[in-house]
Coordinates of C-alpha atoms in Angstrom, one line a residue:
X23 CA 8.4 25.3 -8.6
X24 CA 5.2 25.1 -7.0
X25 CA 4.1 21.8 -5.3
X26 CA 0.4 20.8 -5.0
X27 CA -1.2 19.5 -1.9
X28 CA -1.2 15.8 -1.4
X29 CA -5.4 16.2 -1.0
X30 CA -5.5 18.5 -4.2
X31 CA -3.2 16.0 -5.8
X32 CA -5.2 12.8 -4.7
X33 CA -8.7 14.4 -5.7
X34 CA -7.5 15.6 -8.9
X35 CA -5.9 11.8 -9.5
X36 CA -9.1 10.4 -8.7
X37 CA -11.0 12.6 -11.6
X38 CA -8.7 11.8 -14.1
X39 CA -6.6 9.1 -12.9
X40 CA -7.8 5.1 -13.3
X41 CA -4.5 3.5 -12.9
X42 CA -4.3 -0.9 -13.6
X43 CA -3.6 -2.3 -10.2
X44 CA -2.9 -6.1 -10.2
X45 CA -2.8 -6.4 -5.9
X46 CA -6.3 -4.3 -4.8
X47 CA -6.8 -5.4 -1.9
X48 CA -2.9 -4.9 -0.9
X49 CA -3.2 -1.9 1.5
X50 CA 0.2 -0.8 0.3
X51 CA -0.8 -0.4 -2.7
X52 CA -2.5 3.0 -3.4
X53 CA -2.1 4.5 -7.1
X54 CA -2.9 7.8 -5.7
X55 CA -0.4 7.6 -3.2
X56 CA 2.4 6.5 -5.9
X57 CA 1.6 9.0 -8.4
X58 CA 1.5 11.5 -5.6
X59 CA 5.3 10.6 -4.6
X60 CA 6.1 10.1 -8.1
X61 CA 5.0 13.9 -8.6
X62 CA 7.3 15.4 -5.7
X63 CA 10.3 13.4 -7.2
X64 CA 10.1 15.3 -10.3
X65 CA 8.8 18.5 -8.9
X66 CA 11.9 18.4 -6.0
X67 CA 14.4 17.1 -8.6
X68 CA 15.5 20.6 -9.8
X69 CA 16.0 21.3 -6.2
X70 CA 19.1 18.6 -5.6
X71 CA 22.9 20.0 -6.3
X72 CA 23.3 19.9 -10.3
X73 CA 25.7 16.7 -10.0
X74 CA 23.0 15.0 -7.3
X75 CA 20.5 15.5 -9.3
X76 CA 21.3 13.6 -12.5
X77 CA 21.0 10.2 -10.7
X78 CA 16.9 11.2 -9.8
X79 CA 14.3 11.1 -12.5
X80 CA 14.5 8.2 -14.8
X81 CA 12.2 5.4 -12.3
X82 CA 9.9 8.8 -11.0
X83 CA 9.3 9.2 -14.9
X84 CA 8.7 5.5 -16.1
X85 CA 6.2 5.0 -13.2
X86 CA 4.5 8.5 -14.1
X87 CA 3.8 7.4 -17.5
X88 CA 2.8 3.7 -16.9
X89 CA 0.3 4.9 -14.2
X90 CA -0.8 8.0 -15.0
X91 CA -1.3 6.8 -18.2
X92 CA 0.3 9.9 -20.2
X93 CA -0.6 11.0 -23.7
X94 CA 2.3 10.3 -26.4
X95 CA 2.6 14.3 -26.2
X96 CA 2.7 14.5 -22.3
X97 CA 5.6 11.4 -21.7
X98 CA 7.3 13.2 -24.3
X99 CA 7.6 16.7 -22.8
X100 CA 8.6 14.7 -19.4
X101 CA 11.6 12.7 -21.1
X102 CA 12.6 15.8 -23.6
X103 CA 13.0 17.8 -20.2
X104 CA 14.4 14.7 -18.6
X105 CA 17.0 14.2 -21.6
X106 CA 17.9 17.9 -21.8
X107 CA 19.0 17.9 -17.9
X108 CA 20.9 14.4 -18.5
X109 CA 19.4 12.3 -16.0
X110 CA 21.5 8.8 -15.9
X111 CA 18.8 6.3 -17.3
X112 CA 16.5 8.6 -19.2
X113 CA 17.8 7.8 -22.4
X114 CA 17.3 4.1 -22.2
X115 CA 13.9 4.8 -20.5
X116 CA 13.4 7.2 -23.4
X117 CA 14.6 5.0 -26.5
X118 CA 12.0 1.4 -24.6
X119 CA 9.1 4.2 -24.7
X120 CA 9.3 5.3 -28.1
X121 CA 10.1 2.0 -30.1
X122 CA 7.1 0.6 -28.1
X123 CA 4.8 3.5 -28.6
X124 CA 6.0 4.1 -32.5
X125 CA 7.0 0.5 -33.6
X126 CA 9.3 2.0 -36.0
X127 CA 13.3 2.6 -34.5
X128 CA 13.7 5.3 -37.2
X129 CA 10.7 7.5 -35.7
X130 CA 12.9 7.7 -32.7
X131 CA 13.8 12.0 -33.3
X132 CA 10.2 12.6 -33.0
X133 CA 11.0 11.9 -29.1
X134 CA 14.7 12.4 -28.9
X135 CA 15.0 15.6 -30.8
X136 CA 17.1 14.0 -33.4
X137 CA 20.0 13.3 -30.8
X138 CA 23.2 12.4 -32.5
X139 CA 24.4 8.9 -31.0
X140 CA 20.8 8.5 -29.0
X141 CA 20.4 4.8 -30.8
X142 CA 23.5 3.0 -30.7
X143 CA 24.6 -0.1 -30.2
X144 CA 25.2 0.6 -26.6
X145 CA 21.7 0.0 -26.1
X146 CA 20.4 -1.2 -22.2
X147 CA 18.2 -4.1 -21.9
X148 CA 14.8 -1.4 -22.0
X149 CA 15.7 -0.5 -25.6
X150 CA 17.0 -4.3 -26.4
X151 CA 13.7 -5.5 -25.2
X152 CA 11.1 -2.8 -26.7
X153 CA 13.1 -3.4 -30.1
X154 CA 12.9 -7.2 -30.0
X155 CA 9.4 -7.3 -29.8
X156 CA 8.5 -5.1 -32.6
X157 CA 8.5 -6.8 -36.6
X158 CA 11.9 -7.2 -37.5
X159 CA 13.6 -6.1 -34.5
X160 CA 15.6 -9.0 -34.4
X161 CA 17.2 -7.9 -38.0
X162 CA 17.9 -4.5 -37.0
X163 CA 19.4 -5.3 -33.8
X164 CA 21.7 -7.9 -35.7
X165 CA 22.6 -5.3 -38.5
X166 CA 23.8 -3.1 -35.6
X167 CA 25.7 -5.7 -34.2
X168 CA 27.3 -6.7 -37.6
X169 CA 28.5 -3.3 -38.1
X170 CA 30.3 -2.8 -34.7
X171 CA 33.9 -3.4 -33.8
X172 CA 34.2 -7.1 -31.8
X173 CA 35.6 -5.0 -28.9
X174 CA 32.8 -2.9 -28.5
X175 CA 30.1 -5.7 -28.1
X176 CA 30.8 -6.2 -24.7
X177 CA 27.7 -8.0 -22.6
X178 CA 25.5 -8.1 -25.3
X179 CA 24.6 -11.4 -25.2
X180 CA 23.7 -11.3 -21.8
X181 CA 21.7 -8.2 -22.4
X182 CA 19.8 -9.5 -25.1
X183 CA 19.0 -13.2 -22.5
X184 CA 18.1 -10.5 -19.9
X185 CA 16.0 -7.9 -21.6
X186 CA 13.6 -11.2 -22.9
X187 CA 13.9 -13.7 -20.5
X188 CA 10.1 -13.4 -19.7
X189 CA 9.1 -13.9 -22.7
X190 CA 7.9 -17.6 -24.2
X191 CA 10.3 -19.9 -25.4
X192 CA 8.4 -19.7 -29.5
X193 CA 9.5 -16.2 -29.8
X194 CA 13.1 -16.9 -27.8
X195 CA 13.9 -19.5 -30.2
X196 CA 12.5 -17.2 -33.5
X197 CA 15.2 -14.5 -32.2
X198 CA 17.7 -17.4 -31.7
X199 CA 17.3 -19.0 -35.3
X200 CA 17.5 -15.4 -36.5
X201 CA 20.8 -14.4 -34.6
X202 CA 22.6 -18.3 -36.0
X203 CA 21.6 -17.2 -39.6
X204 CA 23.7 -14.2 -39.0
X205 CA 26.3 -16.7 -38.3
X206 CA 28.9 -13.5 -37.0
X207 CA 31.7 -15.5 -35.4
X208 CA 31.5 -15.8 -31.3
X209 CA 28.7 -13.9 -31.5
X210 CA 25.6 -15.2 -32.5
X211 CA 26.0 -18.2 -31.0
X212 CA 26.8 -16.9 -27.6
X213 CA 23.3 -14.8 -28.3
X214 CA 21.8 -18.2 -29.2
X215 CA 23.3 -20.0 -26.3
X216 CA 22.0 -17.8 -24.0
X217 CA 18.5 -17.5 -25.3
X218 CA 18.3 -21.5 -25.7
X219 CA 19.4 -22.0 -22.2
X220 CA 17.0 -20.4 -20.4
X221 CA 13.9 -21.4 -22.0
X222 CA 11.5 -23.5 -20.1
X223 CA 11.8 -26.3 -22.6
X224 CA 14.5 -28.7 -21.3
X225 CA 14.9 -29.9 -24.5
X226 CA 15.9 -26.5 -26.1
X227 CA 19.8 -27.1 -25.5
X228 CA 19.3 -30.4 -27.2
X229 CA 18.0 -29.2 -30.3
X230 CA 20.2 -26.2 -30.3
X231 CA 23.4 -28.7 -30.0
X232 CA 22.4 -30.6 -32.9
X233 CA 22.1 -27.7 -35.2
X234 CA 25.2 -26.1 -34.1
X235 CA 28.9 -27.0 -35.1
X236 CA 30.9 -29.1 -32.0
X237 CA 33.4 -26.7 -31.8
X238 CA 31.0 -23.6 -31.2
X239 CA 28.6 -26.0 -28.3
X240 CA 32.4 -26.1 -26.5
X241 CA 33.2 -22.7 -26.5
X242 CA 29.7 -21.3 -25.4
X243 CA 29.0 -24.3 -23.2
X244 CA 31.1 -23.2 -19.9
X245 CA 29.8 -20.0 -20.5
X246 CA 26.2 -20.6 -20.4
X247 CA 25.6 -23.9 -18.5
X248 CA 24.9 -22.2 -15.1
X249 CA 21.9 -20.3 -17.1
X250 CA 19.1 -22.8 -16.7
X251 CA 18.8 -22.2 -13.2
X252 CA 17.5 -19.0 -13.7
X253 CA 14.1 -20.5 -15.3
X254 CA 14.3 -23.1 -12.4
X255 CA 15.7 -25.6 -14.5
X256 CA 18.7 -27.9 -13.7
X257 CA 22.2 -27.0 -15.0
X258 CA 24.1 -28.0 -18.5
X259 CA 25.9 -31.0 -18.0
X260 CA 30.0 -30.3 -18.8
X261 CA 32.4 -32.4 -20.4
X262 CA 34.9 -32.0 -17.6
X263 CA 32.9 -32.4 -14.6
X264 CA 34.7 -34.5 -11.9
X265 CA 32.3 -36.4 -9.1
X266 CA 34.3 -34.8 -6.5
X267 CA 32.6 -31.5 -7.4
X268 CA 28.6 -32.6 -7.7
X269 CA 28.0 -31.2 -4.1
X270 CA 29.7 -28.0 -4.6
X271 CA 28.0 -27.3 -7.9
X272 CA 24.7 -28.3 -6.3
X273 CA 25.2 -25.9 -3.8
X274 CA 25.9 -23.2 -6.8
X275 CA 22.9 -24.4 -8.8
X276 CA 20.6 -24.6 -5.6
X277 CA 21.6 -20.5 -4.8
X278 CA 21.1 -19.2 -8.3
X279 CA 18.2 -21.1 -8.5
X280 CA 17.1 -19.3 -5.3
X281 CA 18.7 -15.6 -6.1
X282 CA 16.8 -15.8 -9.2
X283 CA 13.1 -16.2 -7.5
X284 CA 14.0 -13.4 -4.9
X285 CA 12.6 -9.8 -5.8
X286 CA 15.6 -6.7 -6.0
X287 CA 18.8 -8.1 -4.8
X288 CA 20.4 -11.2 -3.4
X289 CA 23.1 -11.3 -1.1
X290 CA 23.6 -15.2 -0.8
X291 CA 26.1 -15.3 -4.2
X292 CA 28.2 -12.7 -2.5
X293 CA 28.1 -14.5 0.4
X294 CA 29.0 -17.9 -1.5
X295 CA 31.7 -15.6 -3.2
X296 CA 33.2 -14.7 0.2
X297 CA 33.4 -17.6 2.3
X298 CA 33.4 -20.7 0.0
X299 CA 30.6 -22.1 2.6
X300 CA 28.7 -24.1 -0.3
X301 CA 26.5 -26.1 2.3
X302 CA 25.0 -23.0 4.8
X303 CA 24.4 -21.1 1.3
X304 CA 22.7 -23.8 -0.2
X305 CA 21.0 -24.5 3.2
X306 CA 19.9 -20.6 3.1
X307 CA 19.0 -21.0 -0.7
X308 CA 16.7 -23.5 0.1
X309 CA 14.7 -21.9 2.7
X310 CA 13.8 -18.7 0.2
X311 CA 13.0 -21.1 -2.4
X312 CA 10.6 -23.0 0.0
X313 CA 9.1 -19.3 1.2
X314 CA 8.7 -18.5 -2.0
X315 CA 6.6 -22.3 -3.2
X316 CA 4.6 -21.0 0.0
X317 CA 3.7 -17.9 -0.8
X318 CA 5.3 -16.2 1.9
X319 CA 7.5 -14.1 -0.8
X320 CA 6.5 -12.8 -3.8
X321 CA 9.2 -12.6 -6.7
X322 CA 7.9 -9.6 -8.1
X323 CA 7.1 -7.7 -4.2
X324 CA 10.3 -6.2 -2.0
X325 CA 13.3 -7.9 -0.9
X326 CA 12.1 -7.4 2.6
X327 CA 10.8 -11.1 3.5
X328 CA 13.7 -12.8 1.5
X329 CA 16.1 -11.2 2.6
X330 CA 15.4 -11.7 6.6
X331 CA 15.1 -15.7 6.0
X332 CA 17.8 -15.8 4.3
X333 CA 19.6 -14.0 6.8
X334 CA 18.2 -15.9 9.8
X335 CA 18.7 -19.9 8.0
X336 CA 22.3 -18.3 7.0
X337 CA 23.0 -17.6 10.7
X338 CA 21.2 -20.9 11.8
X339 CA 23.2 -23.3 8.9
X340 CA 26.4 -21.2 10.4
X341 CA 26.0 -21.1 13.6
X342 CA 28.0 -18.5 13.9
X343 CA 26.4 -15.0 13.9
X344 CA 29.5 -12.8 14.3
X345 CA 31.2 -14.3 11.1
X346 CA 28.0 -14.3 9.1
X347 CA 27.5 -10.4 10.3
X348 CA 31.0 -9.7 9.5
X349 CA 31.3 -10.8 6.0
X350 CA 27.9 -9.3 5.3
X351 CA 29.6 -5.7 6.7
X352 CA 31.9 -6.1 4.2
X353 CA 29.7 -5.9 1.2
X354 CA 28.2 -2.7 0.3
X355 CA 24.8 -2.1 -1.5
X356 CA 23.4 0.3 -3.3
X357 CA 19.1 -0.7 -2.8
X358 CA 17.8 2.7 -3.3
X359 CA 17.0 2.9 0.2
X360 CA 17.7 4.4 3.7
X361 CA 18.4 7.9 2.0
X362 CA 20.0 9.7 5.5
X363 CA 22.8 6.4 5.7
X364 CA 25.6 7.2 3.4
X365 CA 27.3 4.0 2.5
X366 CA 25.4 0.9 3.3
X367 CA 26.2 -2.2 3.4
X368 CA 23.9 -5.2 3.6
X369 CA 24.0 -5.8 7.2
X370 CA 23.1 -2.1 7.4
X371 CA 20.3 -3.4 5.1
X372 CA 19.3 -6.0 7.4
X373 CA 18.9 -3.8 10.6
X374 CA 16.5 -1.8 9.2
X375 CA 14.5 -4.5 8.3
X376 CA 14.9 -6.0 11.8
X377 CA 14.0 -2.8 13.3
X378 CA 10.9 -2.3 10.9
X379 CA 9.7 -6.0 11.7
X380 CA 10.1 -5.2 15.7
X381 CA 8.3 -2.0 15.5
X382 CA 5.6 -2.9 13.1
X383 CA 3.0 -4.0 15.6
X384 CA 3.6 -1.2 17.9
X385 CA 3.1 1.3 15.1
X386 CA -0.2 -0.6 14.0
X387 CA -1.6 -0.2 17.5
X388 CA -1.7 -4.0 18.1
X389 CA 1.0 -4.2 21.4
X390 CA 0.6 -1.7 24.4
X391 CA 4.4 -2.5 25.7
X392 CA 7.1 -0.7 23.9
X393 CA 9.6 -4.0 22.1
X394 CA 12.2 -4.7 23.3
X395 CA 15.2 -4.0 20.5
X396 CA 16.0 -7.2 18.9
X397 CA 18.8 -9.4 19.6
X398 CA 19.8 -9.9 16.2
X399 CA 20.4 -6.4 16.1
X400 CA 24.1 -4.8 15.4
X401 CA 25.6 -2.9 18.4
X402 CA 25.6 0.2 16.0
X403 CA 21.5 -0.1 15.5
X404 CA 21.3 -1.2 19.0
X405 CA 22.4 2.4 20.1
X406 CA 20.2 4.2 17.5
X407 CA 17.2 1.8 18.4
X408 CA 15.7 4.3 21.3
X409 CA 15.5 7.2 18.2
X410 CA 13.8 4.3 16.0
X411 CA 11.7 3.8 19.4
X412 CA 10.8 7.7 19.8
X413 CA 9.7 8.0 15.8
X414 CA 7.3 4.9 15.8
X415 CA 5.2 6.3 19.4
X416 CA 5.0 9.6 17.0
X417 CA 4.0 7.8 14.0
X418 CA 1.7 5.7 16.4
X419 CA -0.2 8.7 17.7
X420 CA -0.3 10.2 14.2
X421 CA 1.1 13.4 15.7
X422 CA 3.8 14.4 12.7
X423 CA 5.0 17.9 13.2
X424 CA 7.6 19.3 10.9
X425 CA 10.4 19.0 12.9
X426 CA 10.2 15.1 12.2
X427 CA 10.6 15.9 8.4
X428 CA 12.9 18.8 8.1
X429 CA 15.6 16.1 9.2
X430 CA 16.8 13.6 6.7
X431 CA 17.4 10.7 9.4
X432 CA 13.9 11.3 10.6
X433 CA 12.3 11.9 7.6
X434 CA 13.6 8.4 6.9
X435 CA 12.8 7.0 10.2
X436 CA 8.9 8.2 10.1
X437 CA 8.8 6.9 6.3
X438 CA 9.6 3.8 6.8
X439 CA 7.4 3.3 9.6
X440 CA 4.1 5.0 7.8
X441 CA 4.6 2.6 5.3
X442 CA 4.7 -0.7 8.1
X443 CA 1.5 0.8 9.1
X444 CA 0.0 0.6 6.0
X445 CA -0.4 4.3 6.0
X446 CA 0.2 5.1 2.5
X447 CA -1.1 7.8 2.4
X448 CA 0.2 9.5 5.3
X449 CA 3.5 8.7 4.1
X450 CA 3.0 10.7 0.5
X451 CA 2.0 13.5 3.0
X452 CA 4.9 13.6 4.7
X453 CA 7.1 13.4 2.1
X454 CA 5.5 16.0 0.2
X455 CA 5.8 17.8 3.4
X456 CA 9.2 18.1 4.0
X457 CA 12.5 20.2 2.6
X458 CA 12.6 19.9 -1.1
X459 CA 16.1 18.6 -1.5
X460 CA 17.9 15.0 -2.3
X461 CA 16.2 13.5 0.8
X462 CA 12.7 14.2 -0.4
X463 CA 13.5 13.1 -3.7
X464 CA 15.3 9.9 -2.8
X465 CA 12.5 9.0 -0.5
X466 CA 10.1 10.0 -2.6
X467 CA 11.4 7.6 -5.5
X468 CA 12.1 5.0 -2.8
X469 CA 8.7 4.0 -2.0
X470 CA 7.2 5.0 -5.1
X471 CA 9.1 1.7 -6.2
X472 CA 8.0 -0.1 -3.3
X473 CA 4.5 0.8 -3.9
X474 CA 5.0 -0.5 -7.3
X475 CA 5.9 -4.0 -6.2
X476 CA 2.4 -4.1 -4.3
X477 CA 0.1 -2.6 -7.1
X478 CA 1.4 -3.8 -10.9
X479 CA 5.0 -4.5 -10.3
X480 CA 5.6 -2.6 -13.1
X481 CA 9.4 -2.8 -12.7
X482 CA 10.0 -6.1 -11.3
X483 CA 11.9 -8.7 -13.7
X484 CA 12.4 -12.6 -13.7
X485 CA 15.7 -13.3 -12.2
X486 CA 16.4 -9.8 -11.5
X487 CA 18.5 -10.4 -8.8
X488 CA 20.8 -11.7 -10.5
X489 CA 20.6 -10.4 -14.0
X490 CA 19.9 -6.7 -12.6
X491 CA 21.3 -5.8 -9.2
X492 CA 19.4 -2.9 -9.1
X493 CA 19.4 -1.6 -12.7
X494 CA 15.9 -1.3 -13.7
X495 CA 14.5 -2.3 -17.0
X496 CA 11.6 -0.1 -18.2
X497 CA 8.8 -2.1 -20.1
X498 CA 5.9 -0.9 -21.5
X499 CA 4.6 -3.9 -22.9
X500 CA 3.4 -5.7 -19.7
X501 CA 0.1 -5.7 -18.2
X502 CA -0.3 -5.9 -14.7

């Protein structure tokens, strides 16, 4: 297929393109630049090994719609073509499109060609979310929920908390009221309980306890009593509390609380999960929480700036670098990034972003002396660090031949470092430059979504870290 010209593709996105951006003066944001990366991942898509391929295509398509601001007709012919080749995530991108755009669930075959099976109860936060905020979604999602076998319903209360946790507390508690009339047994008030709990209003779980039988607040309270930290609020009281535990569920409360302000991922539960060192995590907790009062992250931008303070008050509560780099070795991570690594773990993670953060003012023009590689670099990036070294004097000059794009590894190296010199882009260039193939398509869609999170944050979340891990949730009723 035949692949425009990133200057064609930027002057004809200028004409016809006005895309909402919510971070203007950001220079890494650059709708031209997205929609240009955006555009290679679906052009390059058909290009990727059958198998490969049906993991690209689903985030490419939701950020081509929401900025390029596609006709009904036009998103549909992208999803219909999407559908047909069975990219994973399509069809919940596809069923949150079409109950927002139609209002109606039943008009859903005007999209889906009439798909046996395409609206089902195994419906993903997107479609949970688009149907809950249309008149009467509550009902239908209920009905569905009535008629399915208890053993099928799965996580659906947490889907339900998650797909409309942003939402105000008037129309969490309307859905709530709705789901405890349907009064099905464990159900709807584990649906309630969830909803309740993480409203804003401190005062929700007391009204909801009051209204609810004692024997129901008992069952659902161990399960949702952690919930409240995920709207900042402190935790449910339980009935079997001992004192001997208050510091250790402190430490719990002060990392979800934490987790659920950083943007992407978190590693800190894991790392709770692993070691059973409640007072380092909570000391780490509380140093993202305070970058993020201060401004210094932004829930909705990249994991990049959490994640490296969180590493470096981990290492500095610890004291002990080795064992907090070993047990973060042993977690792997799938982040969407670092297309040329294989499997990654989050140390690998945290290399990158070390050697990014080293290399950043070299790139930018703003040292003369090559850096030195960073101490709290691994031994494995250590020995790679003079290739990372060799990419940023080219990205430096601005001299980027094709050699430096045909391989993956580089193609990732110069990437990355285009887009710590702001040069957005020269980075859509590139990537439009090289191979067509799974490395131009993961990289494509890799900083497309990164550009996101500095324009409209289109597919950031509240407590996404937590709720998410990396699953997007495709919403087309926010505005940026």
């Amino acid at each position: 297929m035949p692949r425009l010209s990133v200057a064609v593709l930027a002057a004809l996105m200028a004409l016809a393109v006005q895309a909402p951006v919510s971070a203007a003066d950001d220079p890494l944001c650059s709708t031209d630049a997205l929609l240009s990366l955006v555009d290679t991942a679906l052009t390059d898509q058909p290009s990727v090994p059958r198998l490969a391929a049906r993991r690209y295509g689903a985030r490419a398509a939701f950020l081509k719609i929401r900025y390029g601001q596609l006709t009904e007709d036009a998103a549909a012919t992208l999803l219909n073509g999407l559908l047909d080749a069975n990219v994973q995530g399509v069809e919940e991108l596809a069923l949150a499109w079409s109950t927002h755009m139609i209002g109606d669930h039943k008009a859903l075959p005007r999209l889906a060609k009439d798909r046996p099976g395409t609206l089902s109860i195994a419906l993903p936060p997107s479609a949970i979310r688009a149907l809950l905020l249309t008149k009467n979604g509550a009902d239908i999602l209920m009905d569905r929920i009535a008629a399915t076998p208890k053993d099928r319903l799965g996580g659906i209360a947490q889907a339900i908390m998650t797909a409309v946790i942003d939402q105000p507390d008037a129309l969490k508690e309307t859905i709530a009221q709705t789901v405890e009339k349907r009064n099905i047994p464990l159900i709807s008030e584990l649906i309630a309980a969830q909803l309740v709990t993480t409203e804003k209003n401190k005062d929700a779980w007391r009204d909801f306890i009051l209204r609810r039988p004692a024997e129901q607040i008992n069952t659902v309270r161990p399960v949702v009593y952690w919930l409240p930290a995920l709207v900042g609020n402190p935790s449910l009281k339980r009935n079997n509390d001992a004192p001997e535990m208050a510091e250790t569920r402190a430490a719990i409360h002060a990392t979800v609380l934490a987790a659920s302000l950083e943007p992407e991922f978190d590693f800190l539960n894991t790392y709770l999960n692993q070691t059973g060192d409640f007072r380092s995590t909570a000391a780490a907790a509380e140093a993202v929480k305070t970058a993020v009062d201060a401004g210094k992250v932004r829930p909705d931008g990249t994991l990049d700036a959490a994640w490296l303070i969180a590493y470096r008050a981990l290492v500095e509560a610890t004291g002990d670098r080795s064992s907090v780099d070993a047990t973060l070795a042993s977690v792997t991570i799938q982040t969407g990034r670092y297309a040329s690594s294989g499997r990654v773990t989050v140390r690998d993670v945290i290399d990158h972003l070390l050697v990014v953060e080293a290399l950043t003012p070299h790139v930018r023009g703003e040292n003369q002396t090559q850096p030195e590689p960073p101490a709290e670099l691994s031994e494995t990036m250590k020995s790679k660090y003079a290739d990372w070294l060799a990419m940023a004097e080219i990205v430096r000059s601005g001299a980027i031949a094709a050699e430096h794009t045909n391989d993956p590894m580089r193609l990732g190296m110069v990437s990355e470092l285009l887009f710590a010199k702001s040069d957005i882009r020269g980075l859509a260039a590139v990537v439009d430059a090289a191979p067509a193939g799974e490395a131009s398509v993961f990289t494509a869609t890799d900083f497309a979504v990164r550009i996101d999170r500095h324009c409209a944050s289109y597919l950031s979340h509240p407590a996404e870290a937590v709720l998410l891990a990396g699953q997007p949730i495709f919403k087309f009723d926010t505005k940026n």
